[in-house]
XYZ file of N, CA and C in Angstrom:
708
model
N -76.715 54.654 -28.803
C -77.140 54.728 -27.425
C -76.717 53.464 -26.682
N -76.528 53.609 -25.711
C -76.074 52.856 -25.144
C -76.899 51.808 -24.202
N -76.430 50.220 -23.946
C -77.449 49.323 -23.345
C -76.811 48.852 -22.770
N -77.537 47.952 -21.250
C -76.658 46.609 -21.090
C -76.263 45.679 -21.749
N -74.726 45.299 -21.554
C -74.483 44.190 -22.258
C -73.579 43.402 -21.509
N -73.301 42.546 -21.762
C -72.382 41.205 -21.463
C -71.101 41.015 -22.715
N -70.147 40.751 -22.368
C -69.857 39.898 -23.855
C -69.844 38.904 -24.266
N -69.058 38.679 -25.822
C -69.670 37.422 -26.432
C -69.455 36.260 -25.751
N -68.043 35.584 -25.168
C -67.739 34.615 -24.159
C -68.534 34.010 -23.315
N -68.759 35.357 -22.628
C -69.699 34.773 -21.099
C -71.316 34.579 -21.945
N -71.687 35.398 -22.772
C -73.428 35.034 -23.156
C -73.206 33.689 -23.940
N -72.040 33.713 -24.326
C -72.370 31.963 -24.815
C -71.857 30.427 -23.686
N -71.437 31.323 -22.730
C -71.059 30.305 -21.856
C -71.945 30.394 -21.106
N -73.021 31.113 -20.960
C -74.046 31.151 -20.602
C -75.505 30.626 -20.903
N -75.332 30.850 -22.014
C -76.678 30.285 -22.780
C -75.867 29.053 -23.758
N -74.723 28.300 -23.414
C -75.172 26.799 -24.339
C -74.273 26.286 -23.276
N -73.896 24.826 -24.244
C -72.949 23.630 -23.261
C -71.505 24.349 -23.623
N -71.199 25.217 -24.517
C -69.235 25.727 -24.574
C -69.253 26.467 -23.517
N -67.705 26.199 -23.064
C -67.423 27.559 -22.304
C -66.709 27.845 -22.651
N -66.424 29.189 -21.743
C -65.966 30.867 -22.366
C -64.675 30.367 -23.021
N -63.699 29.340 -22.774
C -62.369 29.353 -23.434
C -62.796 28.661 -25.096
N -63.933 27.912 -25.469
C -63.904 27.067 -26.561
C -64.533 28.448 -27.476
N -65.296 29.912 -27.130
C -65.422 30.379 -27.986
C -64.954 30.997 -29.060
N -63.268 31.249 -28.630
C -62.269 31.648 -29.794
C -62.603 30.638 -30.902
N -62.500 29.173 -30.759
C -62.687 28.524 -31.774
C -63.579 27.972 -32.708
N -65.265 28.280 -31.645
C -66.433 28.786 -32.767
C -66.369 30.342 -33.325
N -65.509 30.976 -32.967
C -65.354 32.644 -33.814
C -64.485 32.147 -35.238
N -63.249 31.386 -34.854
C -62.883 30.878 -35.951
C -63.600 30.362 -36.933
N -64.518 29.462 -36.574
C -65.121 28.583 -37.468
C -66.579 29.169 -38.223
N -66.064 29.920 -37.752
C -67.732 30.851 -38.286
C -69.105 30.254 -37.706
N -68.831 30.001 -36.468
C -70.061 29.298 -35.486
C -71.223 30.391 -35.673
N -70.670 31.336 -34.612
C -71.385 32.520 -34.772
C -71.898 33.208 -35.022
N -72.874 33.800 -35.356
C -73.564 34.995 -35.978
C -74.194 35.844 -34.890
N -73.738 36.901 -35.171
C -74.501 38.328 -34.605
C -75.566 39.323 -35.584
N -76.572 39.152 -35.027
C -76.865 40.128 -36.273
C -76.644 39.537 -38.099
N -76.638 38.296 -37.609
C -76.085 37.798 -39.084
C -75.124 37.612 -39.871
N -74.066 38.561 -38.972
C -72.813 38.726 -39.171
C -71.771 37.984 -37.991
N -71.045 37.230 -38.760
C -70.019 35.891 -38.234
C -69.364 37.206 -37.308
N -68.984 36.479 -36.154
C -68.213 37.144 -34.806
C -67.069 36.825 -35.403
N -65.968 38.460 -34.509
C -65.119 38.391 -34.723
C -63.798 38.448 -33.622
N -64.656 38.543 -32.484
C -64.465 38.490 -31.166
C -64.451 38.023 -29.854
N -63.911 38.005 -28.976
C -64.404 37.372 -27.544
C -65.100 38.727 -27.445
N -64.715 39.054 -27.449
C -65.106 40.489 -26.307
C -66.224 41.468 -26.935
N -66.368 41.218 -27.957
C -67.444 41.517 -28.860
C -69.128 41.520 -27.619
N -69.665 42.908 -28.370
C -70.420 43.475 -26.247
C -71.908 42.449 -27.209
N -72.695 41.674 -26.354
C -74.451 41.528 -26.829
C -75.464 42.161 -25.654
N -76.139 42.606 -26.308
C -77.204 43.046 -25.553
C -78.301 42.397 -25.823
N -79.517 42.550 -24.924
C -80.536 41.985 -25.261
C -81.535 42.226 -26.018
N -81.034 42.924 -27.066
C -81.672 42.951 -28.433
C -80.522 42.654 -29.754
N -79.455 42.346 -29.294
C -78.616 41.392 -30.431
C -79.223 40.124 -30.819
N -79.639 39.716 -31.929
C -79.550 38.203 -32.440
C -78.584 37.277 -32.434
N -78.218 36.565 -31.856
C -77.527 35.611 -31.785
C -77.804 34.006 -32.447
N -76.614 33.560 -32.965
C -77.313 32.351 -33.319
C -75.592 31.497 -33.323
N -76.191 30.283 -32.930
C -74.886 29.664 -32.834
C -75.078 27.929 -33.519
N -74.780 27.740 -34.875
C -74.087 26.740 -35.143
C -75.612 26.513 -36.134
N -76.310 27.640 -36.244
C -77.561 27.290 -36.673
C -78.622 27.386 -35.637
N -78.300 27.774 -33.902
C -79.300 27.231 -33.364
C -79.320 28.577 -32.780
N -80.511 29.798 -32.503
C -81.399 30.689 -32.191
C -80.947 30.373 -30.471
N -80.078 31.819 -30.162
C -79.602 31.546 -28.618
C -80.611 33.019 -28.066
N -80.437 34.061 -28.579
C -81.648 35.249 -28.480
C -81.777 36.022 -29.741
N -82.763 36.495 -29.457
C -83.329 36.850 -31.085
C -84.664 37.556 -30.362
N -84.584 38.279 -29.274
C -85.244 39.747 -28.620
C -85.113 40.613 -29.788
N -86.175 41.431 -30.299
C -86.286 42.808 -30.705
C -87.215 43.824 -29.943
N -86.150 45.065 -30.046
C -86.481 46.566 -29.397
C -88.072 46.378 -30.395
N -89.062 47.078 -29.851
C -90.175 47.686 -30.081
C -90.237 49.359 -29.993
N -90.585 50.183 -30.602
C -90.976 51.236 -30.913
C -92.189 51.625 -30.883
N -92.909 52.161 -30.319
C -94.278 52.440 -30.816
C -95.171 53.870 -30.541
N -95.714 54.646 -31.691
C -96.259 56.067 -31.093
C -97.936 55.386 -31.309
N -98.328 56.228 -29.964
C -99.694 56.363 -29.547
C -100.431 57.302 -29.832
N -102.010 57.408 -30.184
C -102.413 58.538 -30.410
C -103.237 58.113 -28.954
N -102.939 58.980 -27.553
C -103.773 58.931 -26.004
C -104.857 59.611 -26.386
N -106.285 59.076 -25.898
C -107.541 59.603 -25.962
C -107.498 60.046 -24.689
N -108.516 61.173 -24.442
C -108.755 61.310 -23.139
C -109.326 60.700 -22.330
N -109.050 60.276 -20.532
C -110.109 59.574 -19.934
C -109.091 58.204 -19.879
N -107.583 58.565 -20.880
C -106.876 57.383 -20.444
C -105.944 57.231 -19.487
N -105.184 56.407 -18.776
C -104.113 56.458 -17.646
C -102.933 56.392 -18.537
N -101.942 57.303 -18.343
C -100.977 56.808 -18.488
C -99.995 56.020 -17.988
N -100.211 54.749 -17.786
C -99.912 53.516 -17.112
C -100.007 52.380 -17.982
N -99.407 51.091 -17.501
C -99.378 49.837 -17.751
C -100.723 49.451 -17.002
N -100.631 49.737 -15.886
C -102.081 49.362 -15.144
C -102.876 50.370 -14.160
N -104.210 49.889 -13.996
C -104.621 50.539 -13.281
C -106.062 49.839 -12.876
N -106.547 50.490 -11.629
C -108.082 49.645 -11.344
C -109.157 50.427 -11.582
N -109.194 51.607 -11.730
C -110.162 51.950 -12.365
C -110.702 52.386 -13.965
N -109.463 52.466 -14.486
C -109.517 53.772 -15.716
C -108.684 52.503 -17.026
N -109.036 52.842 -17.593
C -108.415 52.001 -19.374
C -106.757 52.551 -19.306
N -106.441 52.054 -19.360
C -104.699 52.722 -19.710
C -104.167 52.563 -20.885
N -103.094 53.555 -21.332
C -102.916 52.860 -22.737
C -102.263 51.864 -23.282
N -101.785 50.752 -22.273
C -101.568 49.606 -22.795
C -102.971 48.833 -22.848
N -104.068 48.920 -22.970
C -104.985 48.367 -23.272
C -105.522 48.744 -24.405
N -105.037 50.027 -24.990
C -105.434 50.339 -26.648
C -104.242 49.760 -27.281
N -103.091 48.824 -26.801
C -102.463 48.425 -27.714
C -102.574 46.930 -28.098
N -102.286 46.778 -29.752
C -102.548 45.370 -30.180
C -101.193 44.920 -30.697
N -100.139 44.656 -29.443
C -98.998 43.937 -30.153
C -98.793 42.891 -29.240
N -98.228 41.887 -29.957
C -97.693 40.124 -29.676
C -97.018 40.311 -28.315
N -96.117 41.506 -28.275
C -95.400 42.082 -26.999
C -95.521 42.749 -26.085
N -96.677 43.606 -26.088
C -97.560 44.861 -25.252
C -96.960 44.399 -24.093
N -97.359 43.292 -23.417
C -96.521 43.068 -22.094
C -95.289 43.618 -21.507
N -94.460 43.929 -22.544
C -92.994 44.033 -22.322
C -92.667 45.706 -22.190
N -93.825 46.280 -23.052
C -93.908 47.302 -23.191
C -94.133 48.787 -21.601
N -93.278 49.766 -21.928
C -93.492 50.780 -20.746
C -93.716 52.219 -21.409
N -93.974 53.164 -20.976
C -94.204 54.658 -21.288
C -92.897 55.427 -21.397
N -92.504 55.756 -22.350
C -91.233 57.279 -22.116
C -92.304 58.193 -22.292
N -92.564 58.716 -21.457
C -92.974 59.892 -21.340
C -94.607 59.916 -21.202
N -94.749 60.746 -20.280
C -96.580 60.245 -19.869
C -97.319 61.856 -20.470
N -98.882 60.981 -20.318
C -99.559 62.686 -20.198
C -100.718 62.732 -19.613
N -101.600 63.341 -19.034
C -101.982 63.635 -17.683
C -103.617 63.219 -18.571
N -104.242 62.549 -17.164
C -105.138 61.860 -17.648
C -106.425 62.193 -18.702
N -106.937 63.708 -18.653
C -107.256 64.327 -19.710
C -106.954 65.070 -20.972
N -105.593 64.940 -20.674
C -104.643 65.285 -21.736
C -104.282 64.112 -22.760
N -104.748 64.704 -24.328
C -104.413 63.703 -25.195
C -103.090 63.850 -26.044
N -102.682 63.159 -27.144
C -101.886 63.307 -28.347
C -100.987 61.821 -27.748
N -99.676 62.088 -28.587
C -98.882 61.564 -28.722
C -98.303 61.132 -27.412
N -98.127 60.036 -27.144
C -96.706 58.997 -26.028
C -97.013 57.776 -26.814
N -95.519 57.509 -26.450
C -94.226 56.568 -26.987
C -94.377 55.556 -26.250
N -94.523 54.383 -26.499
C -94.111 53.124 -25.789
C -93.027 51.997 -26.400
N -92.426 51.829 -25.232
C -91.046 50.866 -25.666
C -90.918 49.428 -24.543
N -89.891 49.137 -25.262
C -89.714 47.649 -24.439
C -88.066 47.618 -24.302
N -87.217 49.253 -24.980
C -86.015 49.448 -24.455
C -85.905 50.874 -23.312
N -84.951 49.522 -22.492
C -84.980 51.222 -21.035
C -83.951 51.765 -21.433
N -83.051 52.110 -22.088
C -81.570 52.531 -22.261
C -82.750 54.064 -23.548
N -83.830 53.367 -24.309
C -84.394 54.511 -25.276
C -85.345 55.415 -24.199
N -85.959 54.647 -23.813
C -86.425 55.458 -22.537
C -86.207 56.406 -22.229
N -84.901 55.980 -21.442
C -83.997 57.045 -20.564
C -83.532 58.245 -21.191
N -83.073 57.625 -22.210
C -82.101 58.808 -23.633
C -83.423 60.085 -23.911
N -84.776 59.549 -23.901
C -85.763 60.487 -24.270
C -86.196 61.336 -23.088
N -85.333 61.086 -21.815
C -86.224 62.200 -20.975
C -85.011 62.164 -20.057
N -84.011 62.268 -20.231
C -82.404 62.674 -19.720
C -82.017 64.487 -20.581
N -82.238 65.103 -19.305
C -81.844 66.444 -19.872
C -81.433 66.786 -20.837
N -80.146 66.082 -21.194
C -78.716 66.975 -22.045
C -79.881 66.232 -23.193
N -80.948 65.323 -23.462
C -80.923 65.003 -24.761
C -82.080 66.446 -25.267
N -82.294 67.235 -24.852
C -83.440 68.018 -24.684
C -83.781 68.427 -25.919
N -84.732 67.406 -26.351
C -86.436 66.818 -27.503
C -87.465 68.051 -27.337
N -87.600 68.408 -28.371
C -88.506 69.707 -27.939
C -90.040 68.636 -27.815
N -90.870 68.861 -27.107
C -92.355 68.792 -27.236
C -93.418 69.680 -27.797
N -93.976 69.308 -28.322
C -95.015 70.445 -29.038
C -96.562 70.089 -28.398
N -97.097 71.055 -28.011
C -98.579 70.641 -27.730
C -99.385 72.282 -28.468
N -100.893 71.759 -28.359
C -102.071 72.696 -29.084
C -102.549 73.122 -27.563
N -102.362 74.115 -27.630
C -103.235 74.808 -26.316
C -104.526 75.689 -26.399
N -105.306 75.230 -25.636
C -106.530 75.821 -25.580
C -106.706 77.018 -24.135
N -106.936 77.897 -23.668
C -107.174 78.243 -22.651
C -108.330 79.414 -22.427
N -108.911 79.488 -21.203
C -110.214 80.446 -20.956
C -110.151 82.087 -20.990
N -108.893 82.500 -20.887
C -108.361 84.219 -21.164
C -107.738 84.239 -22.341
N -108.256 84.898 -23.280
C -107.132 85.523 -23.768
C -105.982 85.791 -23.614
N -104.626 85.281 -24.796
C -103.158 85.446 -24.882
C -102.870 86.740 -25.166
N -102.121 87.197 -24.835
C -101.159 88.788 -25.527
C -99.629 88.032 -25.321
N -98.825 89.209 -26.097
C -97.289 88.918 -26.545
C -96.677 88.866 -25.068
N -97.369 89.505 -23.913
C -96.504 88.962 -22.686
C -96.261 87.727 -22.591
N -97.298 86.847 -22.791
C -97.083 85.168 -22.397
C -96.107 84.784 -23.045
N -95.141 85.126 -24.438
C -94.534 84.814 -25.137
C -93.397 85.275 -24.469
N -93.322 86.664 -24.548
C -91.895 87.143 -23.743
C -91.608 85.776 -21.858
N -92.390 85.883 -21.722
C -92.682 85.428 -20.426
C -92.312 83.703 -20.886
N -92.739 83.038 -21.458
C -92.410 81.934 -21.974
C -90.748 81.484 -22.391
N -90.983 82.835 -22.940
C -88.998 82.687 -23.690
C -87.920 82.989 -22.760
N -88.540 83.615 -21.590
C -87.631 83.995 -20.531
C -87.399 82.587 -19.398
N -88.537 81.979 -19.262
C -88.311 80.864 -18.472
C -89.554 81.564 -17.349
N -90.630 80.382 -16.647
C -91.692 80.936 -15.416
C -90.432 80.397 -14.015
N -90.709 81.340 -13.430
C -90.001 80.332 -11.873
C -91.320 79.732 -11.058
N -91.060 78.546 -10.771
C -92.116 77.996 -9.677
C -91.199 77.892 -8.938
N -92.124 78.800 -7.550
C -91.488 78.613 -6.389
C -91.679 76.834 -5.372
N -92.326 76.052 -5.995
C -92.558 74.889 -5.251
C -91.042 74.561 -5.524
N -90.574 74.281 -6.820
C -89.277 73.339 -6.875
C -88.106 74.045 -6.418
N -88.385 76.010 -6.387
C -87.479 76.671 -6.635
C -86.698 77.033 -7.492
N -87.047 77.059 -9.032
C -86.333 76.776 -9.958
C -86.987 77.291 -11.068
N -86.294 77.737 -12.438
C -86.927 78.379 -13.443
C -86.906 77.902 -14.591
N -88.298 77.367 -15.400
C -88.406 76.888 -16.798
C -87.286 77.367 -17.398
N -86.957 75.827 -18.480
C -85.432 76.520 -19.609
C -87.032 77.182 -20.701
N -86.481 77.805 -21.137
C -86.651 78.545 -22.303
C -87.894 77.980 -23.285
N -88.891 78.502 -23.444
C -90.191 77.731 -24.565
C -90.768 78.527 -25.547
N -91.433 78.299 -26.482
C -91.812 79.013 -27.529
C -93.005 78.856 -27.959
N -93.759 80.037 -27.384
C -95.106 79.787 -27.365
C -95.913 80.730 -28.882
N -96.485 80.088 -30.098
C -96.788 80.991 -30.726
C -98.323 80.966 -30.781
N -99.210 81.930 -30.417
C -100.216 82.764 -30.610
C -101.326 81.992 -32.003
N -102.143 81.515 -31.939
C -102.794 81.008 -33.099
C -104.199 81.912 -32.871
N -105.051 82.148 -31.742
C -106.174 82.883 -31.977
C -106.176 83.359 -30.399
N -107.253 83.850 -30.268
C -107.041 85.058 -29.057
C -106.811 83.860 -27.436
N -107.583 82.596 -28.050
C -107.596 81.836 -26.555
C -106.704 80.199 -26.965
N -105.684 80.114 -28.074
C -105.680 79.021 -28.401
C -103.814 79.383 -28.654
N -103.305 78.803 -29.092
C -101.789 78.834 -29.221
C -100.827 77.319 -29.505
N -99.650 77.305 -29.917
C -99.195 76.231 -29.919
C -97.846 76.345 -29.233
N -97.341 75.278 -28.373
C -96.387 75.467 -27.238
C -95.261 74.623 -27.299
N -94.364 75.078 -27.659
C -92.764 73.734 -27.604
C -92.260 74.195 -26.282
N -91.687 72.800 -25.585
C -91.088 72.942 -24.552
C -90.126 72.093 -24.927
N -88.847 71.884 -24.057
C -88.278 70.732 -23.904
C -87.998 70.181 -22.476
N -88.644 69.936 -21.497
C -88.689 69.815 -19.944
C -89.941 68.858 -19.909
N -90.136 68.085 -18.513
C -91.516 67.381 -18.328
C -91.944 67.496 -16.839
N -91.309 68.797 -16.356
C -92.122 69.046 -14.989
C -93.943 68.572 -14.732
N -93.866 67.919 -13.280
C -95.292 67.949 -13.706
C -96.154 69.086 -13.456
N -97.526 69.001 -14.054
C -98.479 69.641 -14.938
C -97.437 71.257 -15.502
N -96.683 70.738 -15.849
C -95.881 72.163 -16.562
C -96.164 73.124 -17.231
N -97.325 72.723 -18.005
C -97.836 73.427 -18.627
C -99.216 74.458 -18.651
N -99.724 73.459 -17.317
C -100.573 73.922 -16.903
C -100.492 74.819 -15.541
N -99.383 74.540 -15.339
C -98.525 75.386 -14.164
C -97.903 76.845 -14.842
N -97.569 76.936 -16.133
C -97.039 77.648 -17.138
C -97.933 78.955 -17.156
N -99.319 78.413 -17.418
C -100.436 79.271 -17.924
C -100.909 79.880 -16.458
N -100.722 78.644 -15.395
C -101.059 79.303 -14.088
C -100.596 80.656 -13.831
N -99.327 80.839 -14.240
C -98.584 81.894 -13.788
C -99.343 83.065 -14.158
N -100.200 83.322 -15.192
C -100.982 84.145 -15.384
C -102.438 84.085 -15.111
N -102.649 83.663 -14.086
C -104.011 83.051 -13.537
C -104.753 82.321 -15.171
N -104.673 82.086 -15.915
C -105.109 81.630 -16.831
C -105.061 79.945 -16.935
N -106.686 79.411 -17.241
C -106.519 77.774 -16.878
C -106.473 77.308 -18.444
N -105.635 76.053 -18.426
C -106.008 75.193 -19.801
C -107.296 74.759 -19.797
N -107.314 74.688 -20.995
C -108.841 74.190 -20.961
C -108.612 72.505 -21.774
N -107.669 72.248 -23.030
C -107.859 71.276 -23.642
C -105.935 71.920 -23.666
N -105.381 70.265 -23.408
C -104.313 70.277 -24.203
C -103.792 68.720 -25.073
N -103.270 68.942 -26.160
C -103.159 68.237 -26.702
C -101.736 67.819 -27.729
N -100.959 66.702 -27.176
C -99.271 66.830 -27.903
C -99.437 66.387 -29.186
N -98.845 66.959 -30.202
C -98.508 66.805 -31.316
C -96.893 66.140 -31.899
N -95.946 66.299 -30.927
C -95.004 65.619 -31.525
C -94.004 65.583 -30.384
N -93.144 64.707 -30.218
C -91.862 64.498 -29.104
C -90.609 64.681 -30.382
N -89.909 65.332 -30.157
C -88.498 66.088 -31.211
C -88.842 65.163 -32.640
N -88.489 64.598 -33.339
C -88.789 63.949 -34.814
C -90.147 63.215 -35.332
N -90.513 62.814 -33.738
C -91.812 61.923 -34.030
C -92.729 62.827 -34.194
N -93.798 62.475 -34.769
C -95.124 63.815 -35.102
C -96.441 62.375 -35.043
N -97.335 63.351 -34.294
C -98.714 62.452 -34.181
C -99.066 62.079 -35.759
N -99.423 63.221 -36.631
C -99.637 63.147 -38.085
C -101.131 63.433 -37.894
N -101.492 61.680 -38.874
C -102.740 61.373 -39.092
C -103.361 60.525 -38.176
N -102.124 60.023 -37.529
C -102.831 58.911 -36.182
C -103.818 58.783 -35.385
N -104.769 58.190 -35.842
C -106.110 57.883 -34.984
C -105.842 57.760 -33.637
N -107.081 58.390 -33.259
C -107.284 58.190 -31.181
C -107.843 56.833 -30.838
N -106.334 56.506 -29.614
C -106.608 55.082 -30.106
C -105.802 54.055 -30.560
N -104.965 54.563 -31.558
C -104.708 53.429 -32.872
C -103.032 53.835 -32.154
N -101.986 52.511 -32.846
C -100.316 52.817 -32.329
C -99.890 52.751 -34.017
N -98.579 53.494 -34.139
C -97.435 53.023 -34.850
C -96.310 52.419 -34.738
N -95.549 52.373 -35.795
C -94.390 51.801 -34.970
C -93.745 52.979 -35.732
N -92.564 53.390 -34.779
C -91.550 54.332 -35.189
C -90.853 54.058 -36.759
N -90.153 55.041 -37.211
C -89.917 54.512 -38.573
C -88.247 54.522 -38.330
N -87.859 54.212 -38.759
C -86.326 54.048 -39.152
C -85.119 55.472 -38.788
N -85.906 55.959 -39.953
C -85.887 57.504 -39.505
C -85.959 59.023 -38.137
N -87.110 57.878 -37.780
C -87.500 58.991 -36.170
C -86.235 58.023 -35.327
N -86.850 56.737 -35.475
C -85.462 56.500 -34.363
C -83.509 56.810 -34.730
N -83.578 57.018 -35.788
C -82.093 57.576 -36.207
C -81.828 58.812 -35.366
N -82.719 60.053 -36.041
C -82.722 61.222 -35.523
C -82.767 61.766 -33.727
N -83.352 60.646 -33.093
C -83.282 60.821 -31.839
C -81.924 59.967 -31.333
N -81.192 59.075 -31.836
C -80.118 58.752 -31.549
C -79.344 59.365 -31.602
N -79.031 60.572 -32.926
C -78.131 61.207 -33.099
C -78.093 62.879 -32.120
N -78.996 62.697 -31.260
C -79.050 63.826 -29.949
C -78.390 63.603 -28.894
């Protein structure tokens, strides 16, 4: 995925006393390290989560953060707010500051959102073409039949945007309850979804964004992504 970057030249003619012409000859000398690994380049791209180190001496050494949330209800999905707890206040990291939301969920709505401190992962998670299925547990006050499903798989049109849901897969668990993949984040979509059949949510709750899965995760409590979830969403 792709980030801002600079290259190697200018970030070191930037951040020490060489400039951009003396860095060919700390690349030679094995001044350099990227990542730990001796440069082999001017032009070699850093971003601001490359490690850098030059001659022994720590020029940046930023790391991306990852982190899944289990949202209680009653929380904001926000960095801030003046009345309500948000969920950067259920988080306990050294960096929380730095930290922003890919992807929100509506203030009585719980499960799973992602917080990061990269905008380039951000973006990649809620940019169309990458289209992450979402999964949520639906609760609602009418009874489901197999229309909502046909009706689901076909796409709802809301006439506010003018425009018609891509495609979702809604399967049936008990007469008022069901589980719902989408891949879209219109807002209240889902609850706009069920509208279409005069039918209200009553409780909804996300279980997973495409690889990541809530699990066992306490309400409340963060993870950090594993190695793995963030591979799999790169490779979309």
């Amino acid at each position: 995925m792709k980030r801002s970057t600079t290259r190697l030249d200018r970030f070191i003619s930037q951040n020490s006393g060489f400039s951009m012409g003396e860095v060919r000859l700390l690349i030679a000398q094995h001044k350099i390290l990227l990542d730990g690994i001796p440069a082999h380049c001017i032009r070699q791209p850093v971003t601001r989560f490359t490690r850098v180190v030059l001659d022994g001496i720590v020029l940046s050494d930023a790391q991306p953060v990852y982190l899944a949330l289990h949202k209680p209800a009653g929380v904001v999905s926000a960095t801030k707010d003046g009345k309500h707890p948000t969920v950067l206040d259920l988080v306990r990291h050294p960096r929380k500051h730095e930290l922003h939301l890919a992807g929100r969920l509506d203030f009585n709505t719980t499960g799973l959102v992602l917080l990061t401190n990269d905008g380039a992962w951000s973006r990649r998670l809620s940019a169309p073409e990458t289209k992450l299925p979402k999964v949520y547990e639906v609760s609602v006050a009418r009874p489901l039949s197999e229309e909502y499903v046909a009706a689901f798989r076909a796409g709802i049109y809301f006439a506010y945007e003018g425009m018609t849901t891509l495609p979702a897969q809604l399967e049936i668990r008990s007469a008022r309850t069901c589980r719902l993949s989408l891949v879209e984040g219109k807002y209240h979509q889902v609850k706009r979804m069920f509208g279409h059949f005069g039918n209200k949510v009553l409780s909804l709750h996300r279980v997973s964004i495409g690889p990541v899965r809530l699990g066992e995760l306490q309400a409340g409590t963060t993870r950090p992504l594993t190695r793995s979830e963030l591979a799999q969403v790169a490779q979309r």
